[in-house]
């Protein structure tokens, strides 16, 4: 009797939760496009209006009710919608170049021309071409955007930013037999400017990548550009098994993210984080071993990626995946743990545990309060929002619903970055990439 009495309550709660982080397709894409454009226009730095747009986009994605009974859209309609969003963003990059270093040289005109050509070709595909023509246009656009991404490290000189110096130097240290977590790095910023001394705060998965990339391409940014292309291909391959046209359109949208080229130019590690998430979520493999190893790689890439842990288990087989995930994480981390655990812990955990100094150039509500109201917000939203959405993600993972689990996980990241003391555009671009993965899951599992 007790079980029967609680059934309506559980059903009601499940119904309420199912309407969170799962907006209609058109609404989700519109929110994504507007927030991605505003983030790019300010290069992910302080701007009250752009931050307000991102915050409203966060609320819209979380609370916009999704119809319970809705007929899937025809595939061509969804395809045109995705290509139209990509065309708008490509046109934005061509008209308003925001890369810091690349635009200082005349050679950047080739970069802009490729985006302008992509925008025009996509608009032609949306309004004038049939299904075959749209697919050909999507393939050509992928080539244009792929070449444009690879042009960035060719055209842009060495960036004056610690993300580049730290990764380059860490790889050199490791190749010389020096522990990168215990080494001294160039302090390119005055210590009193940001309040910290340069150190290698990346987890071991990034260190291994940096070392291989340094050997193969010298400038690590070339390898990051290649990872972007690989992520786009995997998104295409995931959807192409059912809808090739949608796979092509979503791959185009992945490369059309306007912040993507800026992230490569600044040598931020997000391309590796995105690829790790794509592999773990979209291509988990046919065996528990491969799924566990891909989840381990994702978790060993960045500290905050623990928020994606529920999604890694949303497809089931938890007891089979977990041992392989632990083994994989240990294999990636153990060499550095055995070499100098204290240095590893100090660089990747302790250094981020102490209060961060105020940053007036960040991209979060915390920065708005600091710049406008001259007050420092409480840290409780930065803890509560990620924990709350991770709990929601865990609930949907337990219910074997990876679409809703990933939607909630993406909002856990968005909530964290919107309320953090230090938050920048590359963090928010990672959320934008996760939402493209969410779109891929949704389109394949629920139909267009």
Coordinates of C-alpha atoms in Angstrom, one line a residue:
X1 CA 0.0 0.0 0.0
X2 CA 2.8 2.4 0.9
X3 CA 4.4 1.8 -2.5
X4 CA 1.1 2.5 -4.3
X5 CA 0.6 5.7 -2.3
X6 CA 4.0 7.1 -3.2
X7 CA 3.7 6.2 -6.9
X8 CA 1.7 9.4 -7.9
X9 CA 4.2 11.6 -6.0
X10 CA 7.2 10.0 -7.7
X11 CA 5.4 10.3 -11.1
X12 CA 4.8 14.0 -10.4
X13 CA 8.4 14.7 -9.3
X14 CA 9.7 12.9 -12.4
X15 CA 7.4 14.9 -14.6
X16 CA 8.6 18.2 -13.1
X17 CA 12.3 17.2 -13.4
X18 CA 11.8 16.0 -17.0
X19 CA 10.9 19.6 -17.9
X20 CA 14.2 21.0 -16.7
X21 CA 17.3 21.3 -19.0
X22 CA 15.4 20.0 -22.0
X23 CA 14.0 22.9 -24.0
X24 CA 12.5 22.5 -27.5
X25 CA 15.0 22.1 -30.3
X26 CA 14.4 25.5 -31.9
X27 CA 14.6 27.3 -28.6
X28 CA 17.8 25.5 -27.5
X29 CA 19.5 26.3 -30.8
X30 CA 18.3 30.0 -30.7
X31 CA 19.7 30.3 -27.1
X32 CA 22.9 28.7 -28.1
X33 CA 23.5 30.9 -31.1
X34 CA 22.8 34.2 -29.3
X35 CA 24.9 33.3 -26.3
X36 CA 27.8 32.0 -28.5
X37 CA 27.7 35.2 -30.6
X38 CA 27.7 37.6 -27.5
X39 CA 30.5 35.6 -25.9
X40 CA 32.6 36.0 -29.1
X41 CA 31.9 39.7 -29.5
X42 CA 33.5 40.5 -26.1
X43 CA 36.1 37.7 -26.4
X44 CA 34.8 36.2 -23.2
X45 CA 35.8 39.2 -21.1
X46 CA 33.9 41.5 -18.9
X47 CA 30.8 43.1 -20.5
X48 CA 27.7 43.5 -18.5
X49 CA 25.3 43.0 -21.4
X50 CA 27.0 39.9 -22.7
X51 CA 27.1 38.4 -19.3
X52 CA 23.4 39.2 -18.8
X53 CA 22.7 37.4 -22.2
X54 CA 24.6 34.4 -21.0
X55 CA 22.7 34.3 -17.7
X56 CA 19.3 34.6 -19.4
X57 CA 20.4 31.9 -21.8
X58 CA 21.2 29.7 -18.8
X59 CA 17.8 30.3 -17.3
X60 CA 16.1 29.7 -20.6
X61 CA 17.8 26.4 -21.2
X62 CA 17.0 25.3 -17.7
X63 CA 13.4 26.4 -17.3
X64 CA 11.9 26.6 -20.8
X65 CA 9.2 23.9 -20.8
X66 CA 9.6 21.2 -23.3
X67 CA 6.3 19.8 -24.8
X68 CA 5.5 16.4 -23.5
X69 CA 4.0 15.1 -26.7
X70 CA 5.6 16.6 -29.8
X71 CA 5.9 15.3 -33.3
X72 CA 9.6 15.2 -34.5
X73 CA 10.5 17.7 -37.1
X74 CA 11.4 16.6 -40.6
X75 CA 15.1 16.0 -41.0
X76 CA 15.5 18.6 -43.8
X77 CA 13.9 21.3 -41.6
X78 CA 16.4 20.6 -38.7
X79 CA 19.3 20.5 -41.2
X80 CA 18.4 23.9 -42.6
X81 CA 18.0 25.3 -39.1
X82 CA 21.5 24.1 -38.0
X83 CA 23.1 25.3 -41.2
X84 CA 21.4 28.7 -40.8
X85 CA 22.8 29.1 -37.3
X86 CA 26.2 28.2 -38.6
X87 CA 25.9 30.7 -41.4
X88 CA 25.1 33.5 -39.0
X89 CA 28.1 32.7 -36.8
X90 CA 30.5 32.4 -39.8
X91 CA 29.3 35.8 -41.1
X92 CA 29.8 37.3 -37.6
X93 CA 33.5 36.1 -37.6
X94 CA 34.0 37.5 -41.1
X95 CA 32.5 40.9 -40.3
X96 CA 33.8 41.3 -36.7
X97 CA 37.2 39.6 -36.3
X98 CA 38.0 39.4 -32.6
X99 CA 41.3 37.4 -32.6
X100 CA 43.9 39.4 -30.7
X101 CA 47.1 38.5 -32.7
X102 CA 45.8 37.2 -36.0
X103 CA 44.1 40.4 -37.1
X104 CA 47.4 42.4 -36.8
X105 CA 48.7 41.0 -40.1
X106 CA 47.3 41.2 -43.7
X107 CA 47.5 37.4 -44.0
X108 CA 44.4 37.2 -41.7
X109 CA 42.3 38.2 -44.7
X110 CA 42.5 34.6 -45.9
X111 CA 41.0 33.5 -42.5
X112 CA 38.2 36.1 -42.8
X113 CA 37.5 35.2 -46.5
X114 CA 37.1 31.5 -45.6
X115 CA 34.4 32.4 -43.0
X116 CA 32.7 34.9 -45.4
X117 CA 32.6 32.2 -48.1
X118 CA 31.3 29.7 -45.6
X119 CA 28.5 32.1 -44.6
X120 CA 27.4 32.8 -48.2
X121 CA 27.6 29.1 -49.2
X122 CA 25.5 28.0 -46.1
X123 CA 22.9 30.7 -46.8
X124 CA 22.6 29.5 -50.4
X125 CA 22.3 25.9 -49.2
X126 CA 19.5 26.9 -46.8
X127 CA 17.4 28.9 -49.2
X128 CA 18.1 27.5 -52.6
X129 CA 19.6 24.1 -52.6
X130 CA 18.0 20.7 -52.3
X131 CA 19.1 17.8 -50.1
X132 CA 22.1 16.8 -52.2
X133 CA 23.2 20.3 -52.8
X134 CA 23.0 21.1 -49.0
X135 CA 25.2 18.1 -48.3
X136 CA 27.8 19.2 -50.9
X137 CA 27.7 22.7 -49.4
X138 CA 28.2 21.3 -45.9
X139 CA 31.3 19.3 -47.0
X140 CA 32.8 22.3 -48.8
X141 CA 32.1 24.4 -45.7
X142 CA 33.8 21.9 -43.4
X143 CA 36.9 22.1 -45.6
X144 CA 36.8 25.9 -45.5
X145 CA 36.4 26.0 -41.7
X146 CA 39.0 23.3 -41.2
X147 CA 41.6 25.2 -43.2
X148 CA 40.6 28.4 -41.3
X149 CA 41.2 26.7 -38.0
X150 CA 44.6 25.4 -39.1
X151 CA 45.6 28.8 -40.3
X152 CA 45.3 30.4 -36.9
X153 CA 48.7 29.1 -35.5
X154 CA 50.3 29.8 -38.9
X155 CA 49.2 33.4 -39.0
X156 CA 49.0 34.4 -35.4
X157 CA 52.4 34.9 -33.6
X158 CA 53.3 33.5 -30.2
X159 CA 50.6 34.7 -27.8
X160 CA 51.5 36.6 -24.7
X161 CA 49.6 34.4 -22.3
X162 CA 50.5 31.9 -19.7
X163 CA 48.4 29.1 -21.2
X164 CA 50.9 29.0 -24.1
X165 CA 54.1 29.4 -22.1
X166 CA 53.1 26.9 -19.4
X167 CA 52.2 24.1 -21.8
X168 CA 55.2 24.7 -24.0
X169 CA 57.6 24.8 -21.1
X170 CA 56.0 21.9 -19.3
X171 CA 56.6 19.7 -22.3
X172 CA 60.2 20.8 -22.6
X173 CA 60.7 20.1 -18.9
X174 CA 59.3 16.6 -19.2
X175 CA 61.4 15.9 -22.3
X176 CA 64.5 16.9 -20.3
X177 CA 63.6 14.7 -17.4
X178 CA 62.5 17.5 -15.1
X179 CA 59.2 17.1 -13.2
X180 CA 56.8 19.8 -14.7
X181 CA 54.8 20.0 -11.5
X182 CA 57.9 20.9 -9.5
X183 CA 59.6 23.2 -12.0
X184 CA 59.9 27.0 -12.1
X185 CA 58.1 28.8 -15.0
X186 CA 58.5 32.1 -16.6
X187 CA 56.3 34.7 -14.8
X188 CA 55.0 36.7 -17.7
X189 CA 52.6 38.6 -15.5
X190 CA 53.7 40.7 -12.6
X191 CA 52.9 38.8 -9.4
X192 CA 50.8 41.7 -8.0
X193 CA 48.6 41.8 -11.1
X194 CA 46.7 38.5 -10.7
X195 CA 48.1 37.4 -7.4
X196 CA 49.7 34.1 -8.3
X197 CA 52.9 32.6 -9.4
X198 CA 52.9 30.6 -12.7
X199 CA 52.7 26.9 -12.1
X200 CA 51.5 23.9 -14.2
X201 CA 47.9 23.4 -12.9
X202 CA 46.8 21.0 -15.7
X203 CA 46.1 17.4 -14.9
X204 CA 48.4 14.6 -16.3
X205 CA 46.2 13.9 -19.4
X206 CA 47.0 17.4 -20.6
X207 CA 50.7 17.0 -19.8
X208 CA 50.9 13.8 -21.9
X209 CA 49.2 15.6 -24.8
X210 CA 51.4 18.7 -24.5
X211 CA 54.5 16.5 -24.6
X212 CA 53.4 14.6 -27.7
X213 CA 52.2 17.7 -29.4
X214 CA 55.5 19.5 -28.7
X215 CA 57.4 16.7 -30.3
X216 CA 55.1 16.5 -33.4
X217 CA 54.2 20.1 -34.1
X218 CA 56.5 22.3 -31.9
X219 CA 53.8 24.9 -31.4
X220 CA 51.1 23.0 -29.4
X221 CA 48.3 25.2 -31.0
X222 CA 48.6 23.2 -34.2
X223 CA 47.7 20.1 -32.4
X224 CA 44.8 21.8 -30.7
X225 CA 43.5 22.9 -34.1
X226 CA 43.7 19.3 -35.3
X227 CA 41.7 18.2 -32.2
X228 CA 38.9 20.6 -33.1
X229 CA 38.7 18.9 -36.6
X230 CA 38.7 15.5 -35.0
X231 CA 35.8 16.4 -32.6
X232 CA 33.8 17.7 -35.5
X233 CA 34.4 14.5 -37.4
X234 CA 33.3 12.3 -34.4
X235 CA 30.1 14.4 -34.1
X236 CA 29.5 13.8 -37.8
X237 CA 30.2 10.0 -37.5
X238 CA 27.9 9.6 -34.5
X239 CA 24.9 11.1 -36.3
X240 CA 25.8 9.9 -39.8
X241 CA 24.8 6.3 -38.8
X242 CA 21.2 7.5 -38.8
X243 CA 21.1 10.9 -40.5
X244 CA 24.1 11.8 -42.6
X245 CA 22.8 15.3 -43.4
X246 CA 22.3 16.1 -39.7
X247 CA 25.7 14.8 -38.9
X248 CA 27.2 17.1 -41.5
X249 CA 25.2 20.1 -40.3
X250 CA 26.2 19.6 -36.7
X251 CA 29.8 19.1 -37.6
X252 CA 29.7 22.4 -39.4
X253 CA 28.1 24.1 -36.4
X254 CA 30.9 22.6 -34.2
X255 CA 33.6 24.3 -36.3
X256 CA 31.5 27.5 -36.7
X257 CA 31.6 28.2 -33.0
X258 CA 33.1 31.7 -33.1
X259 CA 35.2 31.3 -30.0
X260 CA 36.8 28.2 -31.3
X261 CA 39.5 29.9 -33.3
X262 CA 40.2 32.3 -30.5
X263 CA 40.6 29.4 -28.1
X264 CA 43.2 27.9 -30.4
X265 CA 45.0 31.3 -30.8
X266 CA 45.3 31.6 -27.0
X267 CA 46.4 28.0 -26.6
X268 CA 43.7 27.2 -24.1
X269 CA 43.3 23.4 -23.5
X270 CA 39.5 23.3 -24.3
X271 CA 40.0 21.5 -27.6
X272 CA 41.4 18.5 -25.7
X273 CA 38.6 18.7 -23.1
X274 CA 36.0 18.8 -25.8
X275 CA 37.5 15.8 -27.7
X276 CA 37.7 13.9 -24.4
X277 CA 34.0 14.6 -23.7
X278 CA 33.0 13.7 -27.3
X279 CA 34.9 10.4 -27.1
X280 CA 33.5 9.5 -23.7
X281 CA 29.9 10.5 -24.5
X282 CA 29.4 9.8 -28.2
X283 CA 31.8 7.0 -28.8
X284 CA 32.0 5.0 -25.6
X285 CA 32.8 1.8 -27.5
X286 CA 31.2 -1.6 -27.5
X287 CA 33.0 -2.9 -24.4
X288 CA 33.0 -1.8 -20.8
X289 CA 36.8 -1.6 -21.1
X290 CA 36.8 1.0 -23.9
X291 CA 34.0 3.0 -22.2
X292 CA 35.9 3.0 -18.9
X293 CA 39.1 4.1 -20.5
X294 CA 37.4 6.9 -22.4
X295 CA 35.7 8.1 -19.2
X296 CA 39.1 8.0 -17.4
X297 CA 40.7 10.2 -20.1
X298 CA 37.9 12.7 -19.7
X299 CA 38.2 12.8 -16.0
X300 CA 42.0 13.1 -16.1
X301 CA 41.9 16.1 -18.4
X302 CA 40.5 18.7 -16.0
X303 CA 39.5 19.0 -12.4
X304 CA 36.0 20.2 -13.1
X305 CA 35.3 17.3 -15.5
X306 CA 34.1 15.4 -12.5
X307 CA 30.8 17.1 -13.2
X308 CA 30.5 14.8 -16.3
X309 CA 30.9 11.6 -14.3
X310 CA 27.1 10.8 -14.2
X311 CA 26.9 11.1 -18.0
X312 CA 29.7 8.5 -18.4
X313 CA 27.4 6.0 -16.7
X314 CA 24.1 7.0 -18.2
X315 CA 24.1 4.1 -20.6
X316 CA 24.4 1.6 -17.8
X317 CA 27.0 -1.2 -17.1
X318 CA 28.3 0.9 -14.2
X319 CA 29.9 -2.1 -12.3
X320 CA 31.7 -3.2 -15.5
X321 CA 32.9 0.3 -16.5
X322 CA 34.0 1.5 -13.1
X323 CA 37.0 -0.8 -12.6
X324 CA 38.4 0.1 -16.1
X325 CA 37.8 3.8 -15.4
X326 CA 39.7 3.6 -12.2
X327 CA 42.5 1.7 -13.9
X328 CA 42.7 4.1 -16.7
X329 CA 42.8 7.2 -14.4
X330 CA 45.5 5.5 -12.4
X331 CA 47.6 4.7 -15.5
X332 CA 47.4 8.4 -16.6
X333 CA 48.2 9.8 -13.2
X334 CA 50.4 7.2 -11.5
X335 CA 53.7 8.3 -13.1
X336 CA 53.4 11.8 -11.7
X337 CA 52.1 10.5 -8.4
X338 CA 55.1 8.3 -8.0
X339 CA 57.5 11.0 -9.2
X340 CA 56.4 13.7 -6.7
X341 CA 52.9 13.4 -5.3
X342 CA 53.3 16.5 -3.2
X343 CA 54.2 18.6 -6.2
X344 CA 51.3 17.2 -8.2
X345 CA 48.8 17.8 -5.4
X346 CA 50.2 21.3 -4.8
X347 CA 49.9 22.3 -8.4
X348 CA 46.6 20.8 -9.3
X349 CA 44.6 21.0 -6.1
X350 CA 46.0 23.2 -3.3
X351 CA 46.8 26.0 -5.7
X352 CA 43.1 26.3 -6.6
X353 CA 41.7 25.7 -3.1
X354 CA 42.8 29.0 -1.7
X355 CA 40.6 32.1 -2.4
X356 CA 41.2 33.5 -5.9
X357 CA 42.1 37.2 -6.1
X358 CA 39.5 39.6 -7.6
X359 CA 39.5 39.8 -11.4
X360 CA 37.8 42.7 -13.1
X361 CA 38.1 41.2 -16.6
X362 CA 36.3 37.9 -16.0
X363 CA 33.0 36.7 -17.5
X364 CA 30.7 36.0 -14.6
X365 CA 28.0 37.5 -12.4
X366 CA 30.6 37.7 -9.7
X367 CA 32.6 40.1 -12.0
X368 CA 29.5 42.2 -12.6
X369 CA 28.9 42.6 -8.9
X370 CA 32.6 43.6 -8.4
X371 CA 32.7 46.1 -11.2
X372 CA 29.2 47.6 -10.8
X373 CA 28.4 47.3 -7.1
X374 CA 32.0 47.0 -5.8
X375 CA 31.0 44.0 -3.7
X376 CA 32.3 40.5 -3.6
X377 CA 29.5 37.9 -3.9
X378 CA 29.2 35.0 -1.6
X379 CA 30.7 31.7 -2.8
X380 CA 27.7 29.6 -2.0
X381 CA 26.1 29.7 -5.5
X382 CA 29.4 28.5 -7.0
X383 CA 29.0 25.4 -4.9
X384 CA 25.3 24.9 -4.8
X385 CA 24.5 25.3 -8.5
X386 CA 27.1 22.7 -9.8
X387 CA 26.1 20.3 -7.0
X388 CA 22.4 20.7 -7.7
X389 CA 22.6 20.1 -11.4
X390 CA 25.1 17.3 -10.9
X391 CA 22.4 15.7 -8.6
X392 CA 19.9 16.2 -11.4
X393 CA 22.3 14.7 -13.9
X394 CA 22.9 11.7 -11.6
X395 CA 19.1 11.2 -11.3
X396 CA 18.7 11.0 -15.1
X397 CA 21.8 8.8 -15.5
X398 CA 20.2 6.4 -13.0
X399 CA 17.0 6.6 -15.2
X400 CA 19.2 5.7 -18.2
X401 CA 18.4 9.0 -20.0
X402 CA 21.8 10.3 -21.3
X403 CA 20.2 13.3 -23.1
X404 CA 18.7 14.8 -20.0
X405 CA 21.8 13.7 -18.0
X406 CA 24.1 15.6 -20.3
X407 CA 21.8 18.6 -20.4
X408 CA 21.9 18.9 -16.6
X409 CA 25.7 18.3 -16.6
X410 CA 26.2 21.2 -19.1
X411 CA 24.1 23.4 -16.9
X412 CA 26.3 22.4 -13.9
X413 CA 29.3 23.8 -15.8
X414 CA 27.3 26.9 -16.9
X415 CA 26.2 27.5 -13.3
X416 CA 29.8 27.1 -12.1
X417 CA 31.3 29.5 -14.6
X418 CA 28.6 32.1 -14.3
X419 CA 29.1 32.4 -10.6
X420 CA 32.9 31.8 -10.2
X421 CA 35.3 34.4 -9.0
X422 CA 37.5 33.8 -12.0
X423 CA 35.8 32.7 -15.2
X424 CA 36.7 33.4 -18.8
X425 CA 35.5 32.9 -22.3
X426 CA 37.2 29.6 -22.9
X427 CA 35.3 28.1 -20.0
X428 CA 32.0 29.2 -21.5
X429 CA 33.0 28.0 -24.9
X430 CA 33.4 24.5 -23.4
X431 CA 29.8 24.7 -22.4
X432 CA 28.9 25.7 -25.9
X433 CA 30.7 22.6 -27.3
X434 CA 29.0 20.4 -24.7
X435 CA 25.6 21.6 -25.9
X436 CA 26.5 20.6 -29.5
X437 CA 27.2 17.1 -28.1
X438 CA 23.8 17.3 -26.3
X439 CA 22.2 18.2 -29.7
X440 CA 23.8 15.2 -31.3
X441 CA 22.5 12.9 -28.5
X442 CA 19.1 14.3 -28.7
X443 CA 18.8 14.2 -32.5
X444 CA 20.0 10.6 -32.7
X445 CA 18.0 9.2 -29.7
X446 CA 14.8 11.1 -30.1
X447 CA 14.7 11.7 -33.8
X448 CA 14.8 15.1 -35.5

